[in-house]
PDB file of C-alpha atoms and ligand atoms in Angstrom:
ATOM      1  CA  MET A1201     -12.316  23.441  41.356  1.00 48.00           C
ATOM      2  CA  ASP A1202     -13.145  22.305  37.831  1.00 53.00           C
ATOM      3  CA  LYS A1203     -12.954  18.512  37.490  1.00 53.00           C
ATOM      4  CA  PHE A1204     -10.961  18.800  34.248  1.00 54.00           C
ATOM      5  CA  GLN A1205      -8.245  21.156  35.478  1.00 55.00           C
ATOM      6  CA  THR A1206      -4.879  20.773  33.830  1.00 58.00           C
ATOM      7  CA  ASP A1207      -2.562  21.948  36.609  1.00 64.00           C
ATOM      8  CA  PRO A1208      -0.861  18.720  37.728  1.00 58.00           C
ATOM      9  CA  HIS A1209      -0.029  20.182  41.158  1.00 62.00           C
ATOM     10  CA  ASN A1210      -3.721  20.488  41.973  1.00 67.00           C
ATOM     11  CA  MET A1211      -4.793  17.169  40.525  1.00 64.00           C
ATOM     12  CA  GLY A1212      -6.020  14.289  42.579  1.00 69.00           C
ATOM     13  CA  ASN A1213      -4.660  10.800  41.972  1.00 67.00           C
ATOM     14  CA  ASP A1214      -7.797   9.802  40.071  1.00 68.00           C
ATOM     15  CA  ASP A1215      -7.443  12.763  37.690  1.00 71.00           C
ATOM     16  CA  LEU A1216      -3.796  11.935  37.030  1.00 69.00           C
ATOM     17  CA  VAL A1217      -4.613   8.321  36.190  1.00 74.00           C
ATOM     18  CA  THR A1218      -7.458   9.406  33.893  1.00 76.00           C
ATOM     19  CA  THR A1219      -5.248  11.942  32.091  1.00 77.00           C
ATOM     20  CA  ARG A1220      -2.441   9.455  31.580  1.00 79.00           C
ATOM     21  CA  LEU A1221      -4.879   6.830  30.358  1.00 82.00           C
ATOM     22  CA  GLU A1222      -6.390   9.317  27.927  1.00 81.00           C
ATOM     23  CA  THR A1223      -2.933  10.258  26.620  1.00 81.00           C
ATOM     24  CA  LEU A1224      -2.106   6.597  26.162  1.00 80.00           C
ATOM     25  CA  VAL A1225      -5.364   5.876  24.320  1.00 80.00           C
ATOM     26  CA  ASN A1226      -4.861   8.921  22.056  1.00 78.00           C
ATOM     27  CA  PHE A1227      -1.296   7.845  21.326  1.00 77.00           C
ATOM     28  CA  PHE A1228      -2.451   4.386  20.259  1.00 75.00           C
ATOM     29  CA  ARG A1229      -5.319   5.851  18.280  1.00 73.00           C
ATOM     30  CA  GLU A1230      -3.001   8.159  16.333  1.00 73.00           C
ATOM     31  CA  LYS A1231       0.182   6.128  16.060  1.00 78.00           C
ATOM     32  CA  GLY A1232      -0.648   2.582  17.040  1.00 82.00           C
ATOM     33  CA  VAL A1233      -3.428   1.993  14.528  1.00 84.00           C
ATOM     34  CA  ASN A1234      -1.294   3.240  11.648  1.00 86.00           C
ATOM     35  CA  TRP A1235       1.682   1.236  12.880  1.00 88.00           C
ATOM     36  CA  ALA A1236      -0.411  -1.933  13.079  1.00 88.00           C
ATOM     37  CA  ARG A1237      -2.073  -1.277   9.741  1.00 89.00           C
ATOM     38  CA  LYS A1238       1.182  -0.626   7.862  1.00 90.00           C
ATOM     39  CA  ASN A1239       2.663  -3.858   9.189  1.00 93.00           C
ATOM     40  CA  SER A1240      -0.342  -5.987   8.299  1.00 93.00           C
ATOM     41  CA  LEU A1241      -1.242  -5.086   4.725  1.00 94.00           C
ATOM     42  CA  TRP A1242      -3.370  -7.775   3.108  1.00 95.00           C
ATOM     43  CA  PRO A1243      -2.711  -7.765  -0.641  1.00 96.00           C
ATOM     44  CA  MET A1244      -5.251  -8.659  -3.289  1.00 95.00           C
ATOM     45  CA  PRO A1245      -3.124 -10.078  -6.131  1.00 95.00           C
ATOM     46  CA  PHE A1246      -4.510  -9.315  -9.562  1.00 94.00           C
ATOM     47  CA  ALA A1247      -1.909 -11.068 -11.680  1.00 93.00           C
ATOM     48  CA  THR A1248      -2.783 -11.384 -15.339  1.00 93.00           C
ATOM     49  CA  ALA A1249       0.597 -12.001 -16.969  1.00 94.00           C
ATOM     50  CA  CYS A1250       4.317 -12.580 -16.469  1.00 94.00           C
ATOM     51  CA  CYS A1251       4.626  -9.929 -13.709  1.00 95.00           C
ATOM     52  CA  GLY A1252       2.533 -12.305 -11.628  1.00 95.00           C
ATOM     53  CA  ILE A1253       5.456 -14.738 -11.512  1.00 95.00           C
ATOM     54  CA  GLU A1254       7.635 -12.063  -9.889  1.00 95.00           C
ATOM     55  CA  LEU A1255       4.776 -11.359  -7.490  1.00 95.00           C
ATOM     56  CA  MET A1256       4.765 -15.053  -6.555  1.00 94.00           C
ATOM     57  CA  ALA A1257       8.546 -14.971  -6.121  1.00 95.00           C
ATOM     58  CA  THR A1258       8.156 -12.003  -3.766  1.00 94.00           C
ATOM     59  CA  GLY A1259       5.965 -14.149  -1.544  1.00 92.00           C
ATOM     60  CA  ALA A1260       8.260 -17.177  -1.661  1.00 93.00           C
ATOM     61  CA  SER A1261      11.062 -18.009   0.765  1.00 92.00           C
ATOM     62  CA  ARG A1262      13.963 -16.148  -0.910  1.00 93.00           C
ATOM     63  CA  TYR A1263      12.344 -12.713  -0.721  1.00 93.00           C
ATOM     64  CA  ASP A1264       9.768 -13.545   1.951  1.00 93.00           C
ATOM     65  CA  VAL A1265       7.372 -10.607   1.945  1.00 93.00           C
ATOM     66  CA  ALA A1266       6.218 -11.877   5.359  1.00 94.00           C
ATOM     67  CA  ARG A1267       9.128  -9.830   6.736  1.00 94.00           C
ATOM     68  CA  PHE A1268       6.980  -6.808   5.910  1.00 93.00           C
ATOM     69  CA  GLY A1269       3.747  -8.311   7.230  1.00 92.00           C
ATOM     70  CA  ALA A1270       2.213  -8.430   3.752  1.00 93.00           C
ATOM     71  CA  GLU A1271       2.262 -12.145   3.043  1.00 91.00           C
ATOM     72  CA  VAL A1272      -1.433 -12.773   3.636  1.00 91.00           C
ATOM     73  CA  MET A1273      -2.560 -12.737   0.017  1.00 91.00           C
ATOM     74  CA  ARG A1274      -6.319 -12.702   0.020  1.00 88.00           C
ATOM     75  CA  PHE A1275      -8.257 -13.846  -2.972  1.00 89.00           C
ATOM     76  CA  SER A1276     -11.360 -12.160  -1.648  1.00 92.00           C
ATOM     77  CA  PRO A1277     -11.448  -8.369  -2.135  1.00 93.00           C
ATOM     78  CA  ARG A1278     -13.529  -7.909   0.995  1.00 94.00           C
ATOM     79  CA  GLN A1279     -10.575  -9.088   3.092  1.00 93.00           C
ATOM     80  CA  SER A1280      -7.930  -7.026   1.287  1.00 94.00           C
ATOM     81  CA  ASP A1281      -6.626  -3.490   1.560  1.00 92.00           C
ATOM     82  CA  LEU A1282      -3.791  -3.476  -1.004  1.00 95.00           C
ATOM     83  CA  LEU A1283      -4.524  -4.169  -4.670  1.00 96.00           C
ATOM     84  CA  ILE A1284      -1.423  -5.282  -6.578  1.00 96.00           C
ATOM     85  CA  CYS A1285      -2.168  -5.072 -10.273  1.00 96.00           C
ATOM     86  CA  ALA A1286       0.529  -7.157 -11.971  1.00 95.00           C
ATOM     87  CA  GLY A1287       0.446  -7.540 -15.731  1.00 93.00           C
ATOM     88  CA  ARG A1288      -1.462  -6.212 -18.667  1.00 94.00           C
ATOM     89  CA  VAL A1289      -5.190  -5.644 -18.344  1.00 95.00           C
ATOM     90  CA  ALA A1290      -7.443  -6.204 -21.332  1.00 95.00           C
ATOM     91  CA  ILE A1291     -10.198  -3.651 -21.801  1.00 95.00           C
ATOM     92  CA  LYS A1292     -12.772  -6.397 -21.268  1.00 95.00           C
ATOM     93  CA  MET A1293     -11.188  -7.225 -17.928  1.00 95.00           C
ATOM     94  CA  MET A1294     -11.214  -3.648 -16.630  1.00 95.00           C
ATOM     95  CA  PRO A1295     -14.820  -3.694 -15.297  1.00 95.00           C
ATOM     96  CA  VAL A1296     -13.917  -6.824 -13.319  1.00 95.00           C
ATOM     97  CA  LEU A1297     -10.853  -5.110 -11.840  1.00 95.00           C
ATOM     98  CA  GLN A1298     -12.902  -2.022 -11.000  1.00 95.00           C
ATOM     99  CA  ARG A1299     -15.517  -4.148  -9.246  1.00 96.00           C
ATOM    100  CA  ILE A1300     -12.799  -5.897  -7.244  1.00 96.00           C
ATOM    101  CA  TYR A1301     -11.402  -2.508  -6.214  1.00 95.00           C
ATOM    102  CA  LEU A1302     -14.836  -1.253  -5.162  1.00 94.00           C
ATOM    103  CA  GLN A1303     -15.433  -4.381  -3.084  1.00 95.00           C
ATOM    104  CA  MET A1304     -12.177  -3.962  -1.146  1.00 94.00           C
ATOM    105  CA  ALA A1305     -12.270  -2.744   2.435  1.00 90.00           C
ATOM    106  CA  GLU A1306     -11.499   0.908   3.271  1.00 89.00           C
ATOM    107  CA  PRO A1307      -8.929   2.339   3.604  1.00 89.00           C
ATOM    108  CA  LYS A1308      -7.266   0.749   0.574  1.00 92.00           C
ATOM    109  CA  TRP A1309      -4.237   1.295  -1.598  1.00 93.00           C
ATOM    110  CA  VAL A1310      -3.191   0.322  -5.134  1.00 95.00           C
ATOM    111  CA  ILE A1311       0.173  -0.732  -6.583  1.00 96.00           C
ATOM    112  CA  SER A1312       0.572  -0.786 -10.344  1.00 95.00           C
ATOM    113  CA  MET A1313       3.286  -3.370 -10.949  1.00 95.00           C
ATOM    114  CA  GLY A1314       5.230  -3.406 -14.199  1.00 94.00           C
ATOM    115  CA  ALA A1315       5.247  -1.536 -17.470  1.00 95.00           C
ATOM    116  CA  CYS A1316       2.081  -3.195 -18.781  1.00 95.00           C
ATOM    117  CA  ALA A1317      -0.108  -2.302 -15.802  1.00 95.00           C
ATOM    118  CA  SER A1318       1.254   1.246 -15.684  1.00 94.00           C
ATOM    119  CA  THR A1319       1.369   2.095 -19.381  1.00 94.00           C
ATOM    120  CA  GLY A1320       0.271  -0.877 -21.493  1.00 93.00           C
ATOM    121  CA  GLY A1321       3.947  -1.714 -22.061  1.00 92.00           C
ATOM    122  CA  VAL A1322       4.729  -3.063 -25.487  1.00 94.00           C
ATOM    123  CA  PHE A1323       1.066  -3.905 -26.051  1.00 95.00           C
ATOM    124  CA  ASP A1324       0.087  -0.701 -27.784  1.00 93.00           C
ATOM    125  CA  THR A1325      -3.229  -2.038 -29.038  1.00 94.00           C
ATOM    126  CA  TYR A1326      -6.884  -1.124 -28.682  1.00 94.00           C
ATOM    127  CA  ALA A1327      -7.504  -4.301 -26.665  1.00 95.00           C
ATOM    128  CA  VAL A1328      -5.105  -3.490 -23.810  1.00 96.00           C
ATOM    129  CA  VAL A1329      -5.652  -0.732 -21.237  1.00 94.00           C
ATOM    130  CA  GLN A1330      -2.851   1.801 -21.619  1.00 95.00           C
ATOM    131  CA  GLY A1331      -2.373   2.265 -17.888  1.00 93.00           C
ATOM    132  CA  VAL A1332      -4.731   1.162 -15.121  1.00 93.00           C
ATOM    133  CA  ASP A1333      -4.503   4.653 -13.623  1.00 92.00           C
ATOM    134  CA  GLN A1334      -7.032   5.740 -16.234  1.00 92.00           C
ATOM    135  CA  PHE A1335      -9.612   3.761 -14.274  1.00 92.00           C
ATOM    136  CA  LEU A1336      -8.170   3.244 -10.774  1.00 92.00           C
ATOM    137  CA  PRO A1337      -6.457   5.529  -8.241  1.00 92.00           C
ATOM    138  CA  VAL A1338      -2.870   4.258  -8.274  1.00 92.00           C
ATOM    139  CA  ASP A1339      -0.760   5.060  -5.207  1.00 91.00           C
ATOM    140  CA  VAL A1340       2.565   3.514  -6.195  1.00 92.00           C
ATOM    141  CA  TYR A1341       3.992   2.591  -9.600  1.00 93.00           C
ATOM    142  CA  VAL A1342       6.598  -0.158  -9.643  1.00 93.00           C
ATOM    143  CA  PRO A1343       8.674   0.094 -12.842  1.00 93.00           C
ATOM    144  CA  GLY A1344      10.204  -2.764 -14.790  1.00 92.00           C
ATOM    145  CA  CYS A1345       9.432  -5.489 -17.286  1.00 93.00           C
ATOM    146  CA  PRO A1346       9.139  -7.379 -15.091  1.00 92.00           C
ATOM    147  CA  PRO A1347      10.050  -5.583 -11.863  1.00 93.00           C
ATOM    148  CA  ARG A1348      12.298  -7.683  -9.675  1.00 93.00           C
ATOM    149  CA  PRO A1349      10.920  -8.742  -6.283  1.00 94.00           C
ATOM    150  CA  GLU A1350      13.217  -6.186  -4.616  1.00 93.00           C
ATOM    151  CA  THR A1351      11.483  -3.427  -6.588  1.00 93.00           C
ATOM    152  CA  LEU A1352       8.040  -4.678  -5.604  1.00 94.00           C
ATOM    153  CA  ILE A1353       9.163  -4.819  -1.980  1.00 94.00           C
ATOM    154  CA  GLU A1354      10.320  -1.205  -2.341  1.00 92.00           C
ATOM    155  CA  GLY A1355       6.803  -0.429  -3.611  1.00 93.00           C
ATOM    156  CA  ILE A1356       5.228  -2.149  -0.611  1.00 94.00           C
ATOM    157  CA  MET A1357       7.537  -0.161   1.669  1.00 93.00           C
ATOM    158  CA  ALA A1358       6.406   3.026  -0.097  1.00 91.00           C
ATOM    159  CA  ILE A1359       2.809   2.055   0.708  1.00 92.00           C
ATOM    160  CA  GLN A1360       3.851   1.454   4.311  1.00 92.00           C
ATOM    161  CA  ARG A1361       5.326   4.956   4.483  1.00 90.00           C
ATOM    162  CA  LEU A1362       2.066   6.308   3.043  1.00 88.00           C
ATOM    163  CA  VAL A1363      -0.015   4.432   5.604  1.00 88.00           C
ATOM    164  CA  GLU A1364       2.175   5.702   8.424  1.00 86.00           C
ATOM    165  CA  LYS A1365       1.904   9.288   7.192  1.00 82.00           C
ATOM    166  CA  GLU A1366      -1.650   9.386   5.870  1.00 76.00           C
ATOM    167  CA  GLY A1367      -3.314   7.195   8.444  1.00 72.00           C
ATOM    168  CA  ILE A1368      -6.737   5.882   7.624  1.00 70.00           C
ATOM    169  CA  ARG A1369      -7.830   8.424   5.051  1.00 77.00           C
ATOM    170  CA  PRO A1370     -10.497   6.804   2.836  1.00 79.00           C
ATOM    171  CA  SER A1371      -9.598   6.339  -0.819  1.00 79.00           C
ATOM    172  CA  ALA A1372     -12.317   8.786  -1.936  1.00 79.00           C
ATOM    173  CA  GLU A1373     -10.386  11.611  -0.235  1.00 79.00           C
ATOM    174  CA  ARG A1374      -7.188  10.676  -2.060  1.00 73.00           C
ATOM    175  CA  GLU A1375      -8.962  10.987  -5.425  1.00 74.00           C
ATOM    176  CA  LYS A1376      -6.526   9.892  -8.150  1.00 76.00           C
ATOM    177  CA  GLY A1377      -4.185   8.147  -5.729  1.00 74.00           C
ATOM    178  CA  MET A1378      -0.791   9.297  -4.472  1.00 74.00           C
ATOM    179  CA  ARG A1379       1.076   8.382  -7.673  1.00 78.00           C
ATOM    180  CA  HIS A1380       4.490   7.716  -6.215  1.00 79.00           C
ATOM    181  CA  VAL A1381       7.027   6.089  -8.502  1.00 81.00           C
ATOM    182  CA  VAL A1382       9.585   3.674  -7.112  1.00 82.00           C
ATOM    183  CA  GLN A1383      13.013   4.781  -8.274  1.00 75.00           C
ATOM    184  CA  PRO A1384      15.528   2.041  -9.034  1.00 63.00           C
ATOM    185  CA  THR A1385      18.306   2.346  -6.474  1.00 61.00           C
ATOM    186  CA  TYR A1386      20.899   0.223  -8.224  1.00 52.00           C
ATOM    187  CA  GLN A1387      23.616   1.716 -10.443  1.00 50.00           C
ATOM    188  CA  LEU A1388      24.277   0.178 -13.842  1.00 48.00           C
ATOM    189  CA  THR A1389      27.975  -0.260 -14.455  1.00 54.00           C
ATOM    190  CA  MET A1390      29.037  -0.080 -18.082  1.00 56.00           C
ATOM    191  CA  PRO A1391      31.734  -2.536 -19.223  1.00 55.00           C
ATOM    192  CA  THR A1392      35.084  -0.899 -19.902  1.00 60.00           C
ATOM    193  CA  ALA A1393      36.975  -1.259 -23.215  1.00 58.00           C
ATOM    194  CA  ALA A1394      39.405  -3.716 -21.564  1.00 57.00           C
ATOM    195  CA  GLU A1395      36.499  -6.035 -20.703  1.00 53.00           C
TER     196      GLU A1395
HETATM  197  S1  SF4 B 964       5.589  -5.608 -17.787  1.00 84.21           S
HETATM  198 FE1  SF4 B 964       6.742  -7.183 -18.867  1.00 84.21          FE
HETATM  199  S2  SF4 B 964       6.827  -8.884 -17.421  1.00 84.21           S
HETATM  200 FE2  SF4 B 964       5.155  -7.539 -16.747  1.00 84.21          FE
HETATM  201  S3  SF4 B 964       3.310  -8.334 -17.706  1.00 84.21           S
HETATM  202 FE3  SF4 B 964       4.149  -6.789 -19.068  1.00 84.21          FE
HETATM  203  S4  SF4 B 964       5.434  -7.947 -20.533  1.00 84.21           S
HETATM  204 FE4  SF4 B 964       5.061  -9.264 -18.742  1.00 84.21          FE
END
């Protein structure tokens, strides 16, 4: 009989153990790695302006991004897999940001935080990059000026969903990035005439 038969009734104990072990290893390879990776994102903060303050607040005790396993801010790109670009980027700074992105470990993801990083914001001048996505593959845009920490956390959760779904696809395969936009979930209530 073939050693690798699949009929469980004809399997020896050794074959059963090997098959179960193989199933377990495959399960961890497919699901476990992604699960571990999504819960241990290491952000590279690139904070150039006021959005950086909200990024700091996201890491502090009130919002505590450690709940999502993403509190280990690395200031070395080689130890990071999530670039958070917070604030406006001057055109002279863009080559630096690109180099940081290239030095980051694969697989890697990018969050564009705030109006300035995503579009240039109110700084419609030749000196400010009108959206980092012209030069970097952005996976998630976080809107706002500045975005509140809750919105950034929603962006990090969107990256987590991506990691869970996409696995360890290298950034070169994702080309221009996934370009998801975090939608504000709150409802604005307009004051009534009586108020
Ligand atoms: S989006 Fe607003 S808060 Fe953020 S860097 Fe630009 S001006 Fe500052």
